[in-house]
Structure formats: C-alpha cells, structure tokens
Amino acid sequence: MEALPAHQIPSYIDSAHLGPWGVWLEQIDRVTPHLGKLARWVETLKRPKRILIVDVPIERDDGSIAHFEGYRVQHNTSRGPGKGGVRFHQDVSLSEVMALSAWMTVKNAAVNVPYGGAKGGIRVDPRTLSPGELQRMTRRYTSEINIIIGPNKDIPAPDVNTNEQIMAWMMDTYSMNQGSTTSGVVTGKPISLGGSLGRRDATGRGVYVVGCEAAARIGMDVSGARIAVQGFGNVGGVAARLFTEAGATVVAVQDHSGTVFKESGIDVPTLLAHVAEHGGVAGFAGAEIMADGSQFWSVDCDILIPAALEQQINEKNANSIRARIILEGANGPTTPAADDVLHQRNVLVVPDVVANAGGVTVSYFEWVQDFSSFFWTEEEINLRLTRIMKEAFAGVWLLAQERKVSLRTAAFIVGCTRVLQAREMRGLYP
Ligand code: NAD
C-alpha cells in the first residue's frame, strides 16, 4: 500500500504497523474509483465513528487480580444500530477490531440488513481461564461497554472463542444493569433465552449456499468437489459438514492445534466429535497429521475455505493455492496483494462480506423475533436465509461481470454505495 497522507491515519493507530486496518484502507482505496459522486463521503469509512477501550479486571481463582484489554468499536451506524461479534483471543488488537467492525459495515449493507457495523473483543486466551474466571471477565466487559450497547444501539454476537453461553452471560449482565430482561441486546443466544433456531449453523450454512452458487457459475460439481478447511469451529466445522452431506470430500483441515489430511476424505462427523472432546484436531487418528502446517495451502483441492483468522492467504502462499474457489468463511483472510495474485491466476474468491453473511442474517432474524416475541420455525429461517444469500451473491456476481471487477470489489461497490447513500441522505449533523 502506498503511504497514506498523515491525516488519513488516526493518531491512535500505529501507521507503521497498520495490520488488518491497513487491509481495510486498501480495500476502500480500490473501491473508491467505482463510487461516482458518493466518493466525496469515502473518508467517513476510513475512520470509525466510535471506539471504546476498556480495562477488564477480574479476580482470579487463586485470589490474584488480572487485567485484560477490551474493545468495542462502532465503525458506522448510518443504516442502523451497530452489529458485530465479540472475539476473545490473545491477538486481539485495536487495528483488528477496527477492521472487523468496518467489514461488518460493508457486509450488513451488502446483504441489506438494517444495521451499521461494529465489533468487540478482549485480548485474552480464554483457554487459560477457568469457567468462573471466563464468566467474571465476560460480565465485567459487558458492564464496561454497557454504555454504548443496546437493542437499538449496538448488538453484539459470537465470534472466535465466544458462544451461546457467553451471549447468555452478556444478555443477563446487560439486563441486570437495565432492571429488565432485554433479550434483543445480543444475538447468538441459547434458544431458551430468545435465541433463534438455525443461528448456530447460519454462518456455515451461508458459506455452503454461496459456495454452491459460485460452483454452479463456473461449472463445478459440488458433489464431487475436494474441500480444504482452515478453522474447524462454528463456521468451518458447519460448512465442512454441509459440503460433505452434499457429497463433497473434505481432504484437509487445519486449526490452532494442527493440520490433518486424508486423500480419500476425512470423516467429518468423527472429526467434529474429536474436536468437541479434545479442543482441536491434534491427535485425530482418522487422518494423517501434516507436520508442516504451511503445506496446508498447497493441498490439491477444488474449494478452499479459510474460516479462522485474518491475513492467512497472503503473498507467501497465494501462488501455491490449487483451489479454483476460495470461500471466505473468516473475516479478512486474504490480503490485497494475495487478491491480485489469485485474480491473475483465475481463482474465484468469494469475499467474506458475502460468503460469511449468513450469521448476521440469522442474527437479524433473531433480533426481529425477540422484538416481536414471536418465533419462527427452523424451516422458515433456513428458507429466508438461503433466499437472502442467493440474492446477495447473484447481485454481486452480475455487477462483477458488468464492471469487469473482482467479486470483492463488486461486493464493496454494493455495500459502500448503500452506506454512503444513507450518509448523504441523512446529512451531517448539525
Ligand atoms: P470459532 O472460535 O468457533 O473457531 C475458530 C477456529 O479457528 C477454531 O477451529 C480454531 O482452532 C481456529 N484457529 C484459531 N487460530 C488459528 C490459527 N492460528 N491457525 C489455524 N486455525 C486457527 O470461531 P468462528 O465463529 O468459527 O469464527 C471463525 C472466523 O469466521 C472468524 O474470522 C470470524 O470472524 C468469522 N465469522 C464468524 C461468524 C459467526 O457467526 N461465528 C460470522 C461471520 C464470520
């Protein structure tokens, strides 16, 4: 990326190490020439609306006091309340949460759900905490960000290392502070607390639906496809399961604990059970262990699904990827430099802001159901989810063909145009 004018990088960001925020800025620079007169508002996307950094102190089980760094960033609320997950991970940083919140802005607009973009996180390895410590940290974090979240302000949801239980604690903490049960403050809750049927599988299901659409466009038969998945959690695990149910073969899986490979196909339900019991793919007896994890990227496959962290597909490995389709289950898994390489090599990249939008789509359904206290069947939810994902993909595909741009640029044109039109119509206050 070329050096940006100093005023374009907020002083609270280390301009020498922009990290994921640098990826976002470059993506915005790439879409700007396609925004016509709306480009005059583009600076608004290069700085988050609101950032809250909080200290999260907890008493450990041994009586000592530990402090963790927590964030909630509301990137843009032009189209509605902030919406985006909460991540617990040792590498969480301001740059990362800013970028994740920004991708939520474009994603929510690209699938046309009435939200702005937000994201939160705590810099912690939750595996080092006892269940009691995890609960105390979650509740303290929720109390600290309580002033900016709410069902009409900003609605958190699960992300890496957060789940239904964490959402239940967040909902309860917010409700205790409000004095009344407020289920619509978070989504991804347990069904018994106003969660939605289908939410747990929604992101992986959306990845699967757009994957089938993309495959059909290039004449690939999903039932014979070979799949490699990085990240075998909520997103990667569900996507792998759905692809195998459709007849595809999962040949390689990588997670934080290691990489497993089996030419004839990994038995996905058995691997899911192993991960549920042991916390990772390491030690799985039903496949070969790949000692050198970097080899994962050159596995012979048709569809590659990055479903873990950002910047995993980069200049170092983009040339060795053999897949014809990359389905971005993760947020920000591909750097702009890798995007260029893949584009030249004719690898179809289905961008995160469309591919993984199934989660926020069913979160939207959950929020609507909570407001109306009227709950839908799983069949209705999956039908509506499938329709929205197919429509979003088709619109982006068509635009990419018309403008001769990548699917990412097309998705950004759709999303940024909606956000900036809303910005322009609202005008600047005062
Ligand atoms: P998760 O915590 O359920 O799973 C994360 C997976 O990533 C785990 O298998 C973990 O082992 C793996 N992982 C972590 N560090 C890794 C590393 N260094 N190398 C390889 N694998 C690693 O999280 P999730 O909800 O499945 O989220 C995965 C990605 O999908 C994230 O980028 C997240 O932002 C994105 N996403 C999630 C949702 C959702 O609804 N949960 C929605 C949209 C996008």
Coordinates of C-alpha atoms and ligand atoms in Angstrom, one line a residue:
M1 CA 0.0 0.0 0.0
E2 CA 1.3 3.5 -0.8
A3 CA 1.9 5.8 2.1
L4 CA -1.3 7.5 3.1
P5 CA -1.5 11.2 3.9
A6 CA -0.9 11.6 7.6
H7 CA -4.4 12.9 8.3
Q8 CA -5.9 9.7 6.9
I9 CA -4.5 7.6 9.6
P10 CA -5.9 8.4 13.1
S11 CA -3.2 9.2 15.6
Y12 CA -4.2 6.3 17.8
I13 CA -3.2 3.8 15.1
D14 CA 0.5 2.8 14.6
S15 CA 0.9 3.9 10.9
A16 CA 4.0 1.7 10.6
H17 CA 2.0 -1.4 11.6
L18 CA -1.5 -1.0 10.3
G19 CA -2.3 -4.7 10.4
P20 CA -5.9 -5.6 9.4
W21 CA -6.9 -1.9 9.4
G22 CA -4.3 -1.4 6.6
V23 CA -6.1 -4.2 4.6
W24 CA -9.4 -2.4 5.0
L25 CA -7.9 1.0 3.9
E26 CA -6.5 -0.6 0.8
Q27 CA -9.8 -2.2 0.0
I28 CA -11.6 1.1 0.4
D29 CA -9.0 2.8 -1.9
R30 CA -9.7 0.1 -4.5
V31 CA -13.5 0.6 -4.5
T32 CA -13.4 4.4 -4.4
P33 CA -13.0 5.0 -8.2
H34 CA -16.2 3.0 -8.6
L35 CA -18.4 5.1 -6.3
G36 CA -19.0 8.0 -8.5
K37 CA -20.2 11.2 -6.7
L38 CA -20.5 9.3 -3.4
A39 CA -16.7 9.1 -3.3
R40 CA -16.7 12.5 -1.6
W41 CA -18.0 10.8 1.5
V42 CA -15.5 8.0 1.5
E43 CA -13.3 9.4 4.2
T44 CA -16.1 8.6 6.6
L45 CA -15.3 4.9 6.0
K46 CA -11.7 5.4 6.9
R47 CA -12.3 6.3 10.5
P48 CA -14.6 4.5 12.9
K49 CA -17.5 6.5 14.4
R50 CA -16.8 5.5 18.0
I51 CA -14.1 3.5 19.8
L52 CA -14.3 2.3 23.4
I53 CA -11.3 0.8 25.1
V54 CA -11.9 -0.7 28.5
D55 CA -9.9 -2.2 31.3
V56 CA -11.4 -5.5 32.3
P57 CA -10.1 -6.5 35.8
I58 CA -11.1 -9.8 37.3
E59 CA -10.3 -11.7 40.5
R60 CA -8.6 -15.0 39.6
D61 CA -9.5 -18.2 41.4
D62 CA -6.2 -18.0 43.3
G63 CA -7.1 -14.6 44.7
S64 CA -4.8 -12.6 42.4
I65 CA -6.1 -9.7 40.2
A66 CA -5.7 -9.9 36.4
H67 CA -6.4 -7.1 33.9
F68 CA -7.4 -7.6 30.3
E69 CA -7.8 -5.1 27.4
G70 CA -11.3 -4.9 25.9
Y71 CA -12.7 -3.1 22.9
R72 CA -16.0 -2.2 21.3
V73 CA -15.7 -0.3 18.0
Q74 CA -18.8 1.1 16.2
H75 CA -17.5 1.8 12.7
N76 CA -20.6 3.2 11.1
T77 CA -24.2 3.5 12.1
S78 CA -25.6 5.3 9.0
R79 CA -28.0 2.4 8.2
G80 CA -29.0 1.3 11.7
P81 CA -27.6 0.2 15.0
G82 CA -24.1 -1.3 15.2
K83 CA -23.9 -5.0 14.8
G84 CA -21.0 -7.4 15.0
G85 CA -19.4 -10.1 17.1
V86 CA -17.2 -10.3 20.2
R87 CA -13.8 -12.1 19.9
F88 CA -11.8 -13.5 22.8
H89 CA -8.3 -14.1 21.5
Q90 CA -4.7 -13.4 22.6
D91 CA -4.0 -11.5 19.4
V92 CA -7.0 -9.1 19.5
S93 CA -5.8 -5.5 18.9
L94 CA -7.3 -2.2 18.2
S95 CA -6.4 -2.5 14.5
E96 CA -8.1 -5.9 14.3
V97 CA -11.3 -4.8 16.0
M98 CA -11.4 -1.6 13.8
A99 CA -11.1 -3.7 10.6
L100 CA -13.6 -6.3 11.8
S101 CA -16.1 -3.6 12.6
A102 CA -15.6 -2.0 9.2
W103 CA -16.1 -5.3 7.4
M104 CA -19.4 -5.6 9.3
T105 CA -20.5 -2.2 7.9
V106 CA -20.0 -3.4 4.3
K107 CA -21.4 -6.9 5.0
N108 CA -24.6 -5.7 6.6
A109 CA -25.1 -3.3 3.7
A110 CA -24.2 -5.9 1.1
V111 CA -26.9 -8.3 2.3
N112 CA -29.1 -5.4 3.1
V113 CA -29.9 -6.0 6.8
P114 CA -30.7 -2.7 8.6
Y115 CA -27.5 -2.4 10.6
G116 CA -24.3 -0.5 10.8
G117 CA -21.0 -2.2 11.6
A118 CA -19.5 -2.9 15.0
K119 CA -17.2 -5.4 16.6
G120 CA -15.7 -6.1 20.0
G121 CA -13.1 -8.2 21.7
I122 CA -10.9 -8.9 24.6
R123 CA -7.1 -9.6 24.3
V124 CA -7.1 -12.9 26.2
D125 CA -6.5 -16.6 25.5
P126 CA -9.8 -17.9 27.1
R127 CA -8.3 -21.4 27.4
T128 CA -6.2 -20.0 30.2
L129 CA -9.3 -19.1 32.3
S130 CA -11.4 -21.3 34.5
P131 CA -15.2 -21.3 33.7
G132 CA -15.7 -19.0 36.7
E133 CA -13.0 -16.6 35.5
L134 CA -14.4 -16.6 32.0
Q135 CA -17.8 -15.7 33.3
R136 CA -16.5 -12.9 35.5
M137 CA -14.4 -11.5 32.6
T138 CA -17.4 -11.6 30.3
R139 CA -19.7 -9.9 32.8
R140 CA -17.2 -7.2 33.6
Y141 CA -16.5 -6.5 29.9
T142 CA -20.3 -6.3 29.3
S143 CA -20.7 -3.8 32.2
E144 CA -17.8 -1.7 30.8
I145 CA -19.3 -1.5 27.3
N146 CA -22.9 -1.3 28.7
I147 CA -23.0 2.5 28.0
I148 CA -22.8 2.1 24.2
I149 CA -24.6 -1.2 23.5
G150 CA -28.4 -1.9 23.5
P151 CA -31.0 -3.4 21.2
N152 CA -31.4 -0.1 19.3
K153 CA -27.7 1.0 19.7
D154 CA -25.3 -1.9 19.1
I155 CA -26.0 -5.6 19.3
P156 CA -23.0 -8.0 19.9
A157 CA -22.9 -11.6 18.8
P158 CA -20.5 -14.6 18.9
D159 CA -17.2 -14.6 17.1
V160 CA -13.9 -16.5 17.6
N161 CA -13.9 -18.3 21.0
T162 CA -17.3 -16.9 22.1
N163 CA -20.5 -18.9 22.0
E164 CA -24.1 -19.2 23.2
Q165 CA -23.0 -19.3 26.9
I166 CA -21.0 -16.1 26.6
M167 CA -24.0 -14.4 24.9
A168 CA -26.3 -15.6 27.8
W169 CA -23.9 -14.0 30.3
M170 CA -23.8 -10.8 28.3
M171 CA -27.6 -10.7 28.0
D172 CA -28.0 -11.3 31.7
T173 CA -25.4 -8.7 32.7
Y174 CA -27.0 -6.0 30.5
S175 CA -30.5 -7.0 31.7
M176 CA -29.3 -6.7 35.4
N177 CA -27.9 -3.2 34.7
Q178 CA -31.2 -2.2 33.0
G179 CA -33.5 -3.7 35.5
S180 CA -35.5 -5.7 33.0
T181 CA -34.8 -8.7 30.7
T182 CA -33.6 -7.4 27.4
S183 CA -33.1 -10.3 25.1
G184 CA -32.5 -8.2 22.0
V185 CA -29.2 -6.8 23.2
V186 CA -27.2 -9.7 21.8
T187 CA -27.8 -12.4 19.2
G188 CA -26.5 -15.9 19.1
K189 CA -28.2 -16.7 22.4
P190 CA -29.4 -20.1 23.6
I191 CA -32.8 -21.0 22.2
S192 CA -34.2 -20.9 25.8
L193 CA -33.3 -17.2 26.1
G194 CA -34.7 -15.9 22.9
G195 CA -32.1 -17.3 20.5
S196 CA -33.2 -18.3 17.0
L197 CA -33.4 -21.8 15.6
G198 CA -30.8 -22.1 12.9
R199 CA -28.4 -19.4 14.3
R200 CA -25.7 -21.8 15.3
D201 CA -25.3 -23.2 11.8
A202 CA -26.2 -20.0 10.0
T203 CA -22.7 -18.7 9.0
G204 CA -21.5 -22.2 7.9
R205 CA -24.8 -22.7 6.0
G206 CA -24.4 -19.3 4.3
V207 CA -20.9 -20.3 3.3
Y208 CA -22.3 -23.5 1.9
V209 CA -25.1 -21.8 0.0
V210 CA -22.9 -19.2 -1.7
G211 CA -20.3 -22.0 -2.4
C212 CA -22.9 -23.9 -4.3
E213 CA -23.8 -20.8 -6.2
A214 CA -20.2 -20.0 -7.1
A215 CA -19.5 -23.6 -8.1
A216 CA -22.6 -23.6 -10.4
R217 CA -21.4 -20.4 -12.1
I218 CA -18.0 -22.0 -13.1
G219 CA -19.4 -25.4 -13.9
M220 CA -18.1 -27.2 -10.8
D221 CA -20.0 -30.1 -9.4
V222 CA -20.1 -29.7 -5.6
S223 CA -20.9 -33.4 -5.1
G224 CA -17.5 -34.3 -6.5
A225 CA -15.5 -31.4 -5.0
R226 CA -12.5 -31.7 -2.8
I227 CA -12.5 -29.3 0.1
A228 CA -9.8 -27.9 2.4
V229 CA -10.9 -26.0 5.5
Q230 CA -8.8 -23.8 7.9
G231 CA -10.6 -23.3 11.1
F232 CA -13.0 -26.0 12.3
G233 CA -15.1 -24.1 14.7
N234 CA -18.6 -22.6 14.3
V235 CA -18.0 -21.6 10.7
G236 CA -15.6 -24.1 9.3
G237 CA -17.0 -27.1 11.1
V238 CA -20.6 -26.5 9.9
A239 CA -19.5 -25.6 6.4
A240 CA -17.4 -28.8 6.2
R241 CA -20.4 -30.9 7.4
L242 CA -22.8 -29.4 4.9
F243 CA -20.5 -29.8 2.0
T244 CA -19.9 -33.5 2.9
E245 CA -23.6 -34.0 3.3
A246 CA -23.9 -32.8 -0.3
G247 CA -21.4 -35.4 -1.4
A248 CA -18.1 -33.4 -1.3
T249 CA -14.9 -34.8 0.2
V250 CA -13.0 -32.9 2.9
V251 CA -9.4 -33.7 2.3
A252 CA -7.6 -31.3 4.8
V253 CA -8.5 -29.5 8.0
Q254 CA -6.2 -27.1 9.9
D255 CA -6.9 -25.4 13.2
H256 CA -4.9 -23.8 16.0
S257 CA -3.7 -27.3 17.2
G258 CA -2.5 -28.8 13.9
T259 CA -3.3 -30.0 10.4
V260 CA -4.9 -33.3 9.3
F261 CA -5.0 -34.7 5.8
K262 CA -6.7 -37.7 4.1
E263 CA -6.6 -38.2 0.4
S264 CA -9.8 -40.3 0.3
G265 CA -11.7 -38.0 2.6
I266 CA -11.9 -37.2 6.3
D267 CA -14.9 -38.5 8.2
V268 CA -16.3 -35.1 9.2
P269 CA -18.7 -36.2 12.0
T270 CA -16.0 -38.2 13.7
L271 CA -13.5 -35.2 13.5
L272 CA -16.2 -32.9 14.9
A273 CA -16.7 -35.3 17.8
H274 CA -12.9 -35.4 18.3
V275 CA -12.7 -31.6 18.4
A276 CA -15.6 -31.3 20.8
E277 CA -13.8 -33.7 23.2
H278 CA -10.2 -32.6 22.8
G279 CA -10.5 -28.9 21.7
G280 CA -8.7 -29.3 18.4
V281 CA -7.8 -31.6 15.5
A282 CA -4.5 -32.6 17.0
G283 CA -4.3 -36.3 17.9
F284 CA -7.1 -37.3 15.4
A285 CA -6.5 -40.9 14.5
G286 CA -8.7 -40.9 11.4
A287 CA -6.2 -39.0 9.1
E288 CA -2.5 -38.3 8.6
I289 CA -1.0 -35.5 10.7
M290 CA 0.6 -32.9 8.5
A291 CA 3.7 -31.8 10.5
D292 CA 4.4 -28.7 8.4
G293 CA 1.2 -26.6 8.6
S294 CA 2.3 -24.3 5.7
Q295 CA 1.8 -27.3 3.4
F296 CA -2.0 -27.0 4.0
W297 CA -2.2 -24.1 1.5
S298 CA -0.9 -26.2 -1.4
V299 CA -3.2 -29.2 -0.8
D300 CA -4.8 -30.4 -4.1
C301 CA -8.5 -29.3 -3.7
D302 CA -11.3 -27.5 -5.6
I303 CA -12.7 -25.3 -2.8
L304 CA -10.6 -23.8 -0.1
I305 CA -12.4 -22.4 2.9
P306 CA -10.4 -20.1 5.2
A307 CA -12.5 -20.0 8.4
A308 CA -10.1 -18.9 11.1
L309 CA -8.3 -15.5 11.3
E310 CA -7.2 -12.6 9.1
Q311 CA -4.4 -12.3 6.6
Q312 CA -3.9 -16.1 6.3
I313 CA -3.8 -16.0 2.5
N314 CA -1.0 -13.7 1.6
E315 CA 1.9 -13.1 -0.8
K316 CA 3.7 -16.1 0.7
N317 CA 1.2 -18.7 -0.1
A318 CA -1.2 -17.3 -2.8
N319 CA 0.8 -18.8 -5.6
S320 CA 0.7 -22.3 -4.2
I321 CA -3.0 -22.4 -3.7
R322 CA -4.5 -25.1 -6.1
A323 CA -8.2 -24.5 -5.4
R324 CA -10.5 -23.0 -8.1
I325 CA -12.8 -21.3 -5.5
I326 CA -11.9 -19.7 -2.2
L327 CA -14.9 -19.2 0.1
E328 CA -14.0 -16.7 2.8
G329 CA -15.7 -18.0 5.9
A330 CA -13.3 -15.9 8.0
N331 CA -13.3 -12.2 8.0
G332 CA -10.4 -10.6 6.2
P333 CA -8.5 -13.9 5.4
T334 CA -7.0 -12.6 2.1
T335 CA -4.6 -9.7 1.8
P336 CA -5.0 -7.2 -1.2
A337 CA -1.6 -8.5 -2.6
A338 CA -2.9 -12.1 -2.5
D339 CA -6.2 -10.9 -4.1
D340 CA -4.2 -9.7 -7.1
V341 CA -2.3 -12.9 -7.4
L342 CA -5.5 -15.0 -7.2
H343 CA -7.3 -12.7 -9.7
Q344 CA -4.4 -13.2 -12.2
R345 CA -4.5 -16.9 -11.6
N346 CA -8.2 -17.0 -12.2
V347 CA -9.0 -18.3 -8.8
L348 CA -12.6 -17.2 -7.8
V349 CA -12.5 -15.5 -4.4
V350 CA -16.0 -15.2 -2.8
P351 CA -15.4 -12.4 -0.4
D352 CA -16.1 -12.5 3.3
V353 CA -18.7 -9.7 3.2
V354 CA -20.9 -12.0 1.2
A355 CA -19.7 -15.5 2.0
N356 CA -20.0 -15.4 5.7
A357 CA -23.0 -13.0 5.9
G358 CA -25.3 -15.9 6.9
G359 CA -24.5 -15.4 10.6
V360 CA -25.5 -11.8 10.7
T361 CA -28.6 -12.5 8.5
V362 CA -30.0 -15.0 11.1
S363 CA -28.9 -12.7 13.9
Y364 CA -31.1 -10.2 12.2
F365 CA -33.9 -12.7 12.2
E366 CA -33.2 -13.4 16.0
W367 CA -33.4 -9.7 16.8
V368 CA -36.7 -9.3 14.9
Q369 CA -38.1 -12.4 16.7
D370 CA -37.0 -11.0 20.1
F371 CA -38.7 -7.7 19.4
S372 CA -42.0 -9.3 18.4
S373 CA -41.7 -12.2 20.9
F374 CA -42.9 -14.5 18.1
F375 CA -40.6 -17.3 17.0
W376 CA -40.2 -18.9 13.6
T377 CA -39.6 -22.5 12.6
E378 CA -36.2 -23.6 11.5
E379 CA -37.5 -24.4 8.1
E380 CA -38.7 -20.7 7.7
I381 CA -35.4 -19.4 8.9
N382 CA -33.3 -21.6 6.5
L383 CA -35.6 -20.7 3.6
R384 CA -35.3 -17.0 4.2
L385 CA -31.5 -17.3 4.8
T386 CA -31.0 -19.2 1.6
R387 CA -33.0 -16.7 -0.4
I388 CA -31.1 -13.7 1.0
M389 CA -27.7 -15.4 0.4
K390 CA -28.6 -16.4 -3.1
E391 CA -29.9 -12.9 -4.0
A392 CA -26.9 -11.2 -2.5
F393 CA -24.5 -13.4 -4.4
A394 CA -26.4 -13.1 -7.6
G395 CA -26.4 -9.2 -7.4
V396 CA -22.6 -9.1 -6.7
W397 CA -21.9 -11.7 -9.4
L398 CA -23.8 -9.6 -12.0
L399 CA -22.1 -6.4 -11.0
A400 CA -18.7 -8.1 -11.2
Q401 CA -19.5 -9.2 -14.7
E402 CA -20.8 -5.8 -15.8
R403 CA -17.9 -3.8 -14.3
K404 CA -15.3 -6.4 -15.0
V405 CA -14.1 -6.3 -11.4
S406 CA -13.5 -9.0 -8.8
L407 CA -16.3 -10.2 -6.6
R408 CA -14.7 -8.4 -3.6
T409 CA -14.8 -5.0 -5.5
A410 CA -18.3 -5.7 -6.6
A411 CA -19.5 -6.5 -3.1
F412 CA -17.7 -3.4 -1.8
I413 CA -19.4 -1.3 -4.5
V414 CA -22.8 -2.6 -3.4
G415 CA -22.1 -2.2 0.3
C416 CA -20.3 1.1 0.3
T417 CA -22.9 2.6 -2.1
R418 CA -25.7 1.7 0.3
V419 CA -23.8 3.1 3.3
L420 CA -22.8 6.3 1.7
Q421 CA -26.2 6.9 0.2
A422 CA -27.6 6.7 3.7
R423 CA -24.9 9.0 4.9
E424 CA -25.6 11.5 2.2
M425 CA -29.4 11.4 2.7
R426 CA -29.0 11.9 6.5
G427 CA -26.6 14.7 6.0
L428 CA -24.1 15.9 8.6
Y429 CA -25.5 17.0 12.0
P430 CA -25.5 19.8 12.9
Ligands
NAD1 P1 -14.6 -20.4 16.5 O1 -13.9 -20.0 17.7 O2 -15.8 -21.3 16.6 O3 -13.5 -21.3 15.6 C1 -12.3 -20.7 15.3 C2 -11.4 -21.8 14.6 O4 -10.2 -21.2 14.1 C3 -11.0 -22.9 15.5 O5 -11.1 -24.1 14.8 C4 -9.6 -22.5 15.8 O6 -8.8 -23.7 16.2 C5 -9.1 -22.0 14.5 N1 -7.9 -21.2 14.6 C6 -7.6 -20.2 15.6 N2 -6.4 -19.8 15.4 C7 -5.9 -20.4 14.3 C8 -4.6 -20.4 13.7 N3 -3.7 -19.6 14.1 N4 -4.4 -21.3 12.6 C9 -5.4 -22.1 12.2 N5 -6.6 -22.2 12.8 C10 -6.8 -21.3 13.9 O7 -14.8 -19.1 15.6 P2 -15.8 -18.9 14.4 O8 -17.0 -18.3 14.9 O9 -15.9 -20.2 13.6 O10 -15.1 -17.8 13.5 C11 -14.1 -18.2 12.5 C12 -14.0 -17.0 11.5 O11 -15.3 -16.8 11.0 C13 -13.6 -15.7 12.1 O12 -12.8 -15.0 11.2 C14 -14.9 -14.9 12.4 O13 -14.7 -13.5 12.4 C15 -15.6 -15.4 11.2 N6 -17.1 -15.3 11.3 C16 -17.8 -15.9 12.3 C17 -19.2 -15.8 12.3 C18 -20.0 -16.5 13.4 O14 -21.2 -16.4 13.3 N7 -19.4 -17.2 14.3 C19 -19.8 -15.0 11.4 C20 -19.1 -14.4 10.3 C21 -17.7 -14.6 10.3

